[in-house]
XYZ file of C-alpha atoms in Angstrom:
662
model
C 129.810 39.189 47.775
C 128.425 40.545 44.180
C 131.594 41.951 42.018
C 132.042 45.454 41.408
C 134.851 47.914 40.645
C 135.686 49.592 36.599
C 138.083 48.449 34.118
C 141.570 49.592 33.390
C 141.937 50.893 29.655
C 142.667 47.536 29.130
C 139.362 45.647 30.268
C 140.814 44.499 33.176
C 138.740 44.384 37.109
C 139.373 46.935 39.263
C 138.059 45.807 43.217
C 136.942 48.567 44.609
C 135.428 46.598 47.385
C 139.393 45.362 48.035
C 141.097 47.788 46.390
C 145.723 48.439 46.166
C 146.163 49.826 49.269
C 147.038 50.075 52.734
C 143.214 49.092 54.408
C 143.656 45.753 51.854
C 146.869 45.246 53.732
C 146.226 46.502 57.012
C 143.623 46.853 59.642
C 144.774 47.098 63.014
C 149.078 47.468 62.355
C 149.533 45.082 64.937
C 151.637 42.222 63.793
C 155.002 42.676 61.843
C 153.263 42.959 58.510
C 152.587 46.676 59.470
C 156.912 47.165 58.947
C 155.618 47.028 55.470
C 153.547 50.625 54.891
C 155.054 52.636 51.848
C 157.574 49.158 50.661
C 154.559 47.418 49.161
C 153.191 47.625 45.052
C 150.238 46.132 43.674
C 150.897 43.483 40.576
C 149.381 41.491 38.282
C 150.652 37.945 37.724
C 151.807 37.824 33.943
C 153.914 41.239 35.646
C 155.225 39.236 38.221
C 156.215 36.205 35.723
C 156.218 34.995 31.233
C 153.647 32.186 31.793
C 151.402 32.548 34.801
C 148.918 29.557 35.583
C 146.433 28.742 38.613
C 148.463 25.027 39.158
C 152.000 24.053 37.926
C 152.031 20.730 35.551
C 153.897 18.771 38.515
C 150.801 18.298 41.209
C 154.189 18.586 43.585
C 155.186 22.157 43.048
C 151.877 23.357 43.580
C 152.069 22.996 47.613
C 151.822 26.065 49.722
C 154.961 28.029 50.523
C 154.256 30.807 53.185
C 155.860 34.417 52.827
C 155.628 37.355 56.010
C 152.590 36.835 56.477
C 151.447 34.573 60.035
C 148.856 32.498 58.244
C 150.296 28.960 58.694
C 147.078 27.734 60.038
C 145.258 28.955 56.613
C 148.282 27.347 54.451
C 147.536 23.776 56.060
C 143.752 23.880 55.088
C 144.654 24.558 51.499
C 147.385 21.655 51.205
C 143.806 19.465 52.376
C 142.409 20.705 48.898
C 145.525 19.480 46.913
C 144.145 15.692 48.492
C 140.920 16.741 46.886
C 140.317 18.096 43.544
C 135.706 17.995 44.235
C 136.554 20.180 47.552
C 138.959 21.850 44.862
C 137.002 22.651 42.715
C 134.074 24.581 45.522
C 136.603 26.695 46.851
C 137.893 28.098 43.513
C 134.974 26.915 40.672
C 136.535 25.497 37.358
C 137.137 26.994 33.629
C 137.705 30.779 35.125
C 139.551 32.930 32.098
C 143.470 32.488 32.573
C 145.686 34.757 31.563
C 146.035 34.365 28.107
C 142.415 33.478 27.444
C 140.987 35.777 25.929
C 138.462 36.434 28.011
C 140.186 36.642 30.466
C 139.213 40.334 31.781
C 141.558 39.838 35.711
C 139.348 38.576 38.317
C 138.709 35.041 39.794
C 135.718 33.102 41.553
C 136.261 31.435 45.468
C 133.620 30.307 47.709
C 134.086 29.685 50.929
C 131.212 28.428 53.185
C 130.650 31.122 55.942
C 127.715 30.627 58.789
C 125.344 27.821 57.268
C 125.789 28.436 53.341
C 128.396 28.979 51.223
C 129.536 32.279 50.170
C 130.661 33.850 46.468
C 133.919 36.276 46.241
C 135.347 37.458 43.908
C 138.884 39.398 43.368
C 141.055 40.993 40.965
C 144.392 39.185 40.271
C 146.611 42.917 41.486
C 148.809 40.599 44.156
C 151.174 42.815 46.795
C 154.343 42.766 45.872
C 157.779 43.865 47.215
C 160.448 43.932 44.851
C 158.423 42.492 42.040
C 158.196 39.265 44.107
C 154.941 38.293 45.978
C 155.721 39.223 49.699
C 152.489 36.727 51.083
C 151.954 32.819 50.590
C 153.162 31.488 46.706
C 153.513 27.788 45.534
C 156.727 25.932 45.075
C 156.166 26.914 41.762
C 157.091 30.987 40.905
C 154.755 30.325 37.491
C 151.553 29.345 39.704
C 149.549 31.617 41.742
C 146.401 29.509 43.072
C 147.090 29.941 46.536
C 148.286 33.696 45.890
C 144.488 34.079 44.753
C 143.209 32.005 47.601
C 144.321 34.220 50.062
C 143.609 37.031 48.245
C 140.234 36.608 48.265
C 140.362 35.263 52.243
C 141.640 37.832 53.286
C 139.333 39.759 51.647
C 136.240 37.828 53.193
C 138.109 38.909 56.834
C 139.029 42.307 56.650
C 142.323 42.437 55.090
C 145.765 40.439 54.988
C 146.355 41.293 58.353
C 143.123 40.209 59.892
C 144.338 36.919 59.374
C 147.231 37.044 60.851
C 146.338 33.714 63.313
C 144.505 31.823 63.778
C 142.780 28.171 64.058
C 143.461 25.723 61.231
C 140.144 24.256 62.152
C 138.570 27.411 61.335
C 139.878 27.511 57.967
C 139.092 24.137 57.228
C 135.431 24.569 57.809
C 135.708 27.286 55.892
C 137.273 26.032 52.994
C 135.216 22.046 53.122
C 132.006 22.582 55.002
C 132.409 20.105 57.288
C 133.732 19.148 60.252
C 136.496 19.163 62.199
C 137.400 18.229 66.197
C 140.669 19.723 68.203
C 142.836 16.995 70.256
C 145.395 18.445 73.005
C 148.259 15.807 73.254
C 149.674 18.107 76.394
C 147.904 18.126 79.023
C 145.394 15.837 79.290
C 147.172 13.887 82.147
C 147.332 16.822 84.444
C 143.844 17.445 84.690
C 142.956 13.829 84.652
C 144.856 13.877 87.703
C 143.210 16.874 89.224
C 139.567 15.809 88.316
C 139.429 12.816 89.930
C 136.492 10.191 89.523
C 134.635 10.387 86.615
C 131.248 9.411 85.463
C 131.121 7.487 82.721
C 130.272 10.120 80.790
C 133.586 12.105 81.248
C 135.256 9.139 80.549
C 134.002 9.765 76.995
C 135.899 12.849 76.916
C 138.883 12.212 78.671
C 139.362 9.667 75.326
C 138.947 11.926 72.685
C 140.725 14.355 74.609
C 143.328 11.658 74.068
C 144.610 11.105 70.288
C 144.408 7.350 69.271
C 146.289 7.268 66.197
C 144.397 4.320 65.875
C 141.112 5.157 65.895
C 142.042 7.366 62.670
C 142.940 4.674 60.638
C 139.615 3.861 58.362
C 140.354 6.974 57.328
C 143.433 8.331 57.651
C 143.586 8.145 53.670
C 140.803 10.742 53.581
C 140.613 13.061 57.096
C 142.364 16.210 57.456
C 144.934 15.739 59.946
C 146.870 18.780 60.838
C 149.507 19.581 64.277
C 150.489 22.530 66.175
C 153.057 23.392 68.432
C 152.509 26.011 71.235
C 156.161 26.586 72.283
C 159.266 25.377 71.344
C 160.254 22.014 71.797
C 163.651 20.035 71.764
C 163.183 18.703 67.761
C 161.686 21.534 66.076
C 164.511 24.012 66.447
C 163.584 26.666 64.619
C 159.424 27.090 65.612
C 158.324 30.109 66.683
C 155.640 29.853 69.654
C 153.092 29.165 67.922
C 152.835 26.876 64.377
C 150.443 24.972 62.231
C 151.797 21.992 60.003
C 150.452 19.809 57.814
C 150.400 15.536 57.994
C 150.888 14.656 54.472
C 150.216 10.631 55.073
C 151.059 8.241 58.042
C 151.450 4.385 57.649
C 153.501 1.539 60.051
C 156.371 0.079 58.503
C 158.534 -3.089 59.753
C 161.166 -2.997 61.689
C 163.789 -4.974 60.608
C 163.982 -6.757 63.962
C 160.370 -7.174 65.635
C 157.616 -5.048 65.770
C 156.451 -1.837 63.587
C 156.794 1.971 63.980
C 154.690 4.225 62.643
C 155.778 6.714 60.527
C 154.355 10.861 59.675
C 155.200 12.767 57.222
C 154.295 16.336 57.976
C 154.925 19.522 55.900
C 155.802 22.789 57.365
C 154.248 25.346 55.467
C 157.102 27.246 55.409
C 158.484 25.373 52.768
C 161.594 24.255 54.403
C 162.383 21.148 57.094
C 163.142 22.371 60.957
C 163.412 18.959 62.781
C 166.208 17.591 63.445
C 165.108 13.699 65.275
C 166.245 10.133 64.603
C 164.376 10.197 60.878
C 166.537 13.749 59.696
C 169.738 12.407 61.028
C 169.431 9.010 59.359
C 169.419 6.942 62.397
C 166.024 5.737 61.770
C 165.872 4.562 58.673
C 169.014 2.318 60.070
C 166.466 -0.072 61.874
C 163.878 -0.137 58.569
C 164.443 -2.795 55.558
C 166.899 -0.530 53.276
C 164.690 -0.498 49.805
C 161.570 0.464 52.467
C 163.493 3.684 53.936
C 164.693 4.122 49.849
C 161.660 4.429 48.847
C 159.788 7.040 52.154
C 162.683 9.235 51.654
C 162.838 9.470 47.657
C 158.689 10.950 49.156
C 160.200 13.769 50.964
C 159.178 16.770 48.979
C 160.966 20.329 50.004
C 159.965 21.533 52.918
C 158.208 18.275 54.653
C 160.512 15.364 57.017
C 159.483 12.199 58.627
C 159.109 11.245 61.922
C 157.935 8.424 64.426
C 154.783 8.461 67.013
C 156.485 9.482 69.446
C 158.180 12.168 68.441
C 154.869 12.902 67.145
C 152.899 12.540 70.012
C 156.248 13.618 72.658
C 156.585 17.710 70.841
C 153.557 18.824 68.886
C 150.686 20.236 71.589
C 147.818 19.121 70.195
C 146.126 17.766 66.650
C 142.727 19.316 63.953
C 141.106 16.717 62.512
C 139.247 17.301 59.068
C 136.407 14.584 59.090
C 135.982 13.213 55.559
C 133.901 14.029 52.807
C 132.469 11.555 49.907
C 132.138 12.652 46.522
C 128.196 13.538 47.268
C 128.949 15.954 50.176
C 127.946 14.083 53.069
C 130.360 13.949 56.321
C 132.592 10.272 57.233
C 133.020 9.271 61.690
C 136.113 9.953 62.402
C 135.660 7.103 65.246
C 132.784 4.357 62.981
C 134.102 5.100 58.918
C 130.280 5.155 59.057
C 129.170 7.993 56.213
C 126.402 10.260 58.035
C 124.079 11.253 55.113
C 121.677 12.646 57.349
C 122.925 16.283 58.559
C 120.239 19.783 59.406
C 120.925 22.776 60.891
C 118.743 25.847 62.175
C 120.235 29.086 63.377
C 119.669 30.469 66.838
C 121.013 33.877 69.199
C 122.269 34.732 72.569
C 120.112 37.371 73.227
C 120.807 39.757 76.824
C 118.228 39.616 78.929
C 115.755 37.227 77.684
C 117.883 33.870 75.862
C 121.603 34.202 76.898
C 120.486 32.653 80.090
C 125.013 30.891 80.795
C 125.998 27.865 82.031
C 124.342 25.008 84.254
C 125.523 26.624 87.175
C 123.541 29.715 86.736
C 119.249 29.645 87.970
C 118.761 31.525 84.266
C 120.137 28.836 82.381
C 116.793 27.537 81.352
C 116.333 30.560 79.437
C 118.738 29.592 76.540
C 117.344 28.425 72.664
C 116.078 24.641 72.452
C 115.942 23.243 70.354
C 113.980 19.265 69.485
C 116.204 16.190 67.987
C 113.839 13.474 66.499
C 116.391 10.387 66.414
C 114.407 8.049 63.920
C 116.387 4.576 64.269
C 119.291 3.689 66.072
C 123.389 5.605 64.709
C 125.759 7.418 65.177
C 124.906 11.005 65.702
C 127.102 14.767 65.522
C 125.198 17.923 66.984
C 127.738 20.567 66.870
C 127.105 24.120 68.053
C 129.872 26.725 65.808
C 129.128 30.806 67.338
C 129.296 33.053 65.201
C 132.993 35.255 65.456
C 132.943 38.500 66.873
C 134.676 41.467 65.031
C 138.003 42.691 66.645
C 137.968 45.430 68.891
C 141.618 47.418 67.775
C 142.517 48.175 70.724
C 142.397 45.963 72.535
C 143.379 43.889 69.955
C 147.020 45.925 70.480
C 147.574 44.694 73.406
C 146.896 41.705 73.215
C 150.504 38.976 72.329
C 150.786 37.690 69.361
C 151.646 34.390 70.319
C 149.183 33.666 72.371
C 146.111 31.641 70.493
C 144.509 31.424 73.709
C 143.455 34.956 74.544
C 142.646 35.111 70.844
C 140.365 33.072 70.939
C 138.449 34.217 73.930
C 138.794 37.990 72.581
C 136.658 36.711 69.122
C 134.399 33.545 70.968
C 132.531 33.142 73.990
C 133.234 29.709 76.685
C 129.952 27.101 74.774
C 128.431 24.152 75.368
C 125.167 21.324 74.401
C 123.855 19.264 76.264
C 121.410 16.975 75.688
C 118.240 15.710 77.538
C 115.903 12.445 75.881
C 112.633 12.991 76.485
C 110.611 10.306 76.724
C 106.772 11.934 77.140
C 105.264 13.868 75.059
C 104.623 16.183 77.533
C 106.612 16.500 81.049
C 108.069 18.896 83.102
C 111.703 20.749 82.743
C 112.780 21.587 85.934
C 112.480 18.450 87.052
C 113.937 17.741 83.122
C 116.936 19.853 83.759
C 117.761 18.044 88.056
C 119.087 15.373 86.401
C 122.166 14.944 84.491
C 121.658 14.991 80.254
C 122.506 12.211 78.552
C 125.262 13.810 76.382
C 126.741 16.652 76.557
C 129.976 18.411 75.041
C 130.683 18.756 79.536
C 132.686 21.513 79.534
C 132.319 25.054 78.052
C 135.304 25.847 75.622
C 136.727 28.877 74.600
C 136.350 27.607 70.099
C 134.561 28.870 67.783
C 132.384 25.138 66.758
C 132.203 22.045 69.807
C 131.157 18.433 69.013
C 128.886 16.397 70.802
C 128.524 12.342 69.294
C 126.884 9.702 70.411
C 124.875 6.185 69.724
C 121.397 7.448 70.263
C 118.069 5.133 70.485
C 115.095 6.455 68.945
C 113.154 9.561 70.391
C 113.089 12.791 71.189
C 116.262 14.460 72.684
C 116.475 18.527 74.165
C 119.458 20.120 72.748
C 119.771 23.644 74.833
C 123.378 25.272 73.720
C 124.771 27.889 76.406
C 127.904 30.536 76.526
C 128.941 30.561 79.863
C 128.408 33.523 81.545
C 125.024 34.719 81.705
C 123.925 37.790 78.747
C 126.747 36.595 76.871
C 125.505 37.360 73.520
C 126.536 36.060 69.895
C 125.053 34.270 67.095
C 125.560 30.649 66.413
C 124.507 26.829 64.055
C 123.240 24.172 65.806
C 124.466 21.651 62.956
C 123.133 17.378 63.231
C 125.539 14.758 60.992
C 123.626 11.215 61.773
C 123.522 7.924 60.109
C 120.334 7.599 60.309
C 117.259 10.103 59.813
C 116.995 12.596 62.289
C 114.965 15.936 62.273
C 115.232 19.225 64.194
C 113.101 21.609 64.684
C 113.526 25.539 67.095
C 110.994 25.598 70.101
C 108.672 28.588 69.167
C 108.023 29.536 72.629
C 110.427 32.025 74.038
C 112.499 31.611 77.255
C 112.086 33.759 79.841
C 114.628 36.325 80.781
C 115.074 36.012 85.147
C 116.866 37.606 87.677
C 119.814 35.801 88.531
C 118.410 35.044 92.301
C 119.459 32.647 94.356
C 117.324 32.083 96.869
C 114.160 30.535 94.552
C 112.888 29.057 91.586
C 110.921 29.909 88.920
C 108.009 28.823 87.964
C 107.012 30.132 83.801
C 103.624 29.957 81.684
C 103.259 30.530 78.565
C 100.584 32.373 76.091
C 99.805 32.398 72.418
C 97.564 34.869 71.010
C 96.820 37.312 68.116
C 96.237 40.777 67.538
C 93.564 40.858 64.766
C 93.085 43.859 62.665
C 89.169 45.456 63.878
C 89.302 42.922 66.540
C 91.940 42.688 68.997
C 94.274 44.483 67.579
C 93.077 47.662 69.901
C 96.926 50.054 70.059
C 98.104 51.452 73.296
C 96.392 53.017 75.335
C 96.349 56.807 73.856
C 93.342 54.771 72.005
C 90.040 53.973 73.459
C 90.546 50.334 71.203
C 93.236 49.064 73.740
C 90.713 47.106 75.877
C 90.815 45.298 73.175
C 93.873 43.856 72.699
C 94.005 39.925 74.155
C 94.606 40.108 78.190
C 95.670 36.898 80.971
C 95.212 36.572 83.879
C 97.976 35.809 86.548
C 97.744 35.766 90.099
C 100.539 35.982 92.850
C 100.708 34.149 96.078
C 103.865 34.284 98.211
C 105.200 36.931 99.504
C 107.376 39.375 97.822
C 111.464 39.983 99.039
C 112.719 41.865 95.144
C 111.703 40.826 91.908
C 108.709 38.384 91.758
C 107.371 38.362 88.102
C 108.781 38.434 84.647
C 107.220 39.224 81.679
C 108.501 38.596 77.922
C 106.834 39.555 74.807
C 107.855 38.522 71.781
C 106.577 38.970 68.139
C 106.121 36.453 65.213
C 106.805 38.794 62.212
C 110.628 38.855 59.939
C 112.701 41.607 62.188
C 112.670 43.462 58.383
C 108.802 44.660 59.397
C 108.226 44.167 62.726
C 105.801 46.007 64.343
C 106.180 48.346 67.919
C 105.191 46.177 71.293
C 105.177 46.743 74.657
C 102.292 45.568 77.267
C 100.985 46.656 80.320
C 99.911 44.996 83.742
C 96.592 45.517 85.466
C 95.827 45.225 88.709
C 91.975 42.537 89.505
C 90.125 43.750 92.370
C 88.815 41.089 94.578
C 85.373 40.581 93.030
C 85.633 42.363 90.197
C 87.737 39.947 85.962
C 89.564 41.389 83.963
C 86.667 42.129 81.681
C 85.339 45.219 84.071
C 88.715 46.574 85.177
C 87.889 50.052 85.216
C 88.662 52.210 81.604
C 91.378 54.853 83.244
C 92.621 52.445 85.585
C 96.299 52.633 85.964
C 98.559 50.421 85.477
C 100.906 48.662 88.331
C 103.253 47.557 85.593
C 103.784 48.245 82.281
C 106.996 47.565 79.183
C 107.044 50.822 77.335
C 107.950 52.815 75.500
C 106.918 50.224 72.987
C 109.625 49.306 71.202
C 110.738 47.830 67.278
C 111.554 44.499 68.277
C 111.599 41.348 68.132
C 109.730 41.282 71.889
C 110.579 43.342 75.192
C 110.919 42.545 78.368
C 110.083 44.050 81.884
C 111.153 42.086 85.822
C 109.314 43.852 88.302
C 107.930 43.461 92.345
C 103.972 42.382 92.321
C 102.385 42.086 96.162
C 99.612 38.704 96.608
C 96.233 39.531 94.121
C 95.073 38.787 90.500
C 96.496 40.732 87.613
C 96.139 41.195 84.443
C 98.701 41.592 81.768
C 97.317 43.488 77.918
C 99.732 43.121 75.364
C 99.387 45.832 72.266
C 100.908 47.784 69.435
C 101.382 51.745 69.691
C 99.112 52.010 66.637
C 95.611 49.473 66.695
C 95.062 47.210 63.890
C 98.315 45.818 63.497
C 97.850 42.332 63.259
C 100.157 40.185 64.578
C 101.489 36.385 66.496
C 101.941 36.638 69.728
C 103.906 34.690 72.704
C 104.002 35.799 75.834
C 105.228 33.734 79.035
C 105.641 35.054 82.862
C 107.793 33.762 85.083
C 106.656 33.965 88.807
C 109.078 33.305 91.900
C 108.737 30.398 94.157
C 110.123 29.837 97.073
C 112.839 26.819 97.200
C 116.008 25.948 97.628
C 118.000 26.348 94.582
C 120.647 23.561 94.178
C 122.751 24.413 91.458
C 125.371 22.607 89.166
C 129.102 22.767 89.359
C 131.595 23.752 86.411
C 134.887 25.552 86.605
C 135.227 26.525 83.223
C 137.165 24.588 80.938
C 137.522 21.710 83.334
C 134.177 19.212 83.052
C 131.708 19.420 84.414
C 130.132 17.757 88.198
C 126.532 17.298 87.101
C 125.363 17.115 90.393
C 121.940 18.422 89.896
C 121.231 21.495 89.135
C 118.106 24.412 90.214
C 114.469 23.686 88.346
C 114.123 27.197 86.683
C 111.407 26.803 84.207
C 107.944 24.962 84.724
C 106.903 24.026 81.030
């Protein structure tokens, strides 16, 4: 975002894009901060205290303290920045003029990772206050303002402060680091295991990953970000609301006076006060360990922190978010093996209704989803993630959603998504046969998460990746990311996927054709022009008796969104004994995709009797050059066998409808 604003008479910057008005504070007015309307004033730090600074001399006083805004999820991620100067400098570029500097102009720059790239956000330093004190987040030091300014920049990125009420720690961690997170549930896996019964070998890995094992994280415990949250009021957390996130500052194994060890975790509450009444607060727990060690550990506790043991941790919290460590060189480090993952790639994609939003493997349109090639050069650890772009809130719907219902909040912003991978042994393969087989790796179930992660040790070779939403026709943009210990490459399949009717009484076989409209030769334009018949033509036959829609044609032009031609196509019947070159010029088409549209692709489904046909794709005006791809899907009469997946449950890999043949 560019810095746009004006200066006061004193030369201080005022941000016109995020002004000191209610529009910057409120969006839907559905949260408790809506009651503050009319009570908030905007002050610069030098108007709040005498000697403001970004950071205090004592780093312990730089930690966050939550204000009246329900953004504990964001503040937990902010706490992690204090553990890594490298990441902090990325988000808050150093050497910016501060208060008291001759070059200070009242503005600060921040950077956030958004949709695959770092985005700069510039703000002025006017902050929301009540009675001359910050009303939202602050540092424990009253003269340090890095947290309040970072929170304002994040609010500008989201649209308002109120948009930060309720969220996911995992999203904030990725926005602040550009890295990767995983989400583990502590409380519901046991019931699910009983319900699911027997599992495949692939599914058992998903159970292991959902069941948090702190031993797994022990090698990276000093480098990874760890946050815990509760969705209901547990016995130990006496004053927590229905959802609250806290930060795990450190954890270690301590020898007991008797036998064995006890694992202790130091937790920080962003409220800035202790909210725990367990054995390690009242003192009973400390009597079981060496007094010198106990004294040292208790001395580490700062304001808002407390110790608890692993049993209490696993019992009283509902889930955990783990942020992958990031090396000084900016490479991800695996939380499973501790290995560096120095090779990375990313590509964008989208699910488009009627074209590439094929739904889950339950759907007959599954293979119309976008597809990607992953080449693994050497055996190694590979992480593939699917990150969908956030949907904007619907104010009317959001106002009716309970604030505490984090699951409903996720459903508002995101589709249920999953990622499957198949190993391709040969360069030429039959896609429909391959999709009948279980994938070699998958995220196993569709989840309402911004990002899902697939992790495997993969052998060298080619892998086909298919990201999908649970519901057919669900639209969203997404980002595929790959992190690996060995060399890999990632590319998108260029052929457009067909848009298939969701029938249950047959299969679809698809053919692809590539062509070009060339000025002066094959760019004949629409039927309004005599040169129409100069356009390329593509013959095909229909052999089966129709029963409803039996042909689906999709035309996609290969041009950027900013320079599209209006495109369309006609289907003509070829009479017996004729060829497509001898079709009478006054022959009416038997099917058409018109009017011509300024879009990347157009599609048309129709029912055609058995016979010979030809497709003539065209631009509206003659002499408009472009490359294009045509996909032709024809229905055949073979029985459909579906995969069965229930949303949020592991997939039962039975078999899947064969929907497309390459």
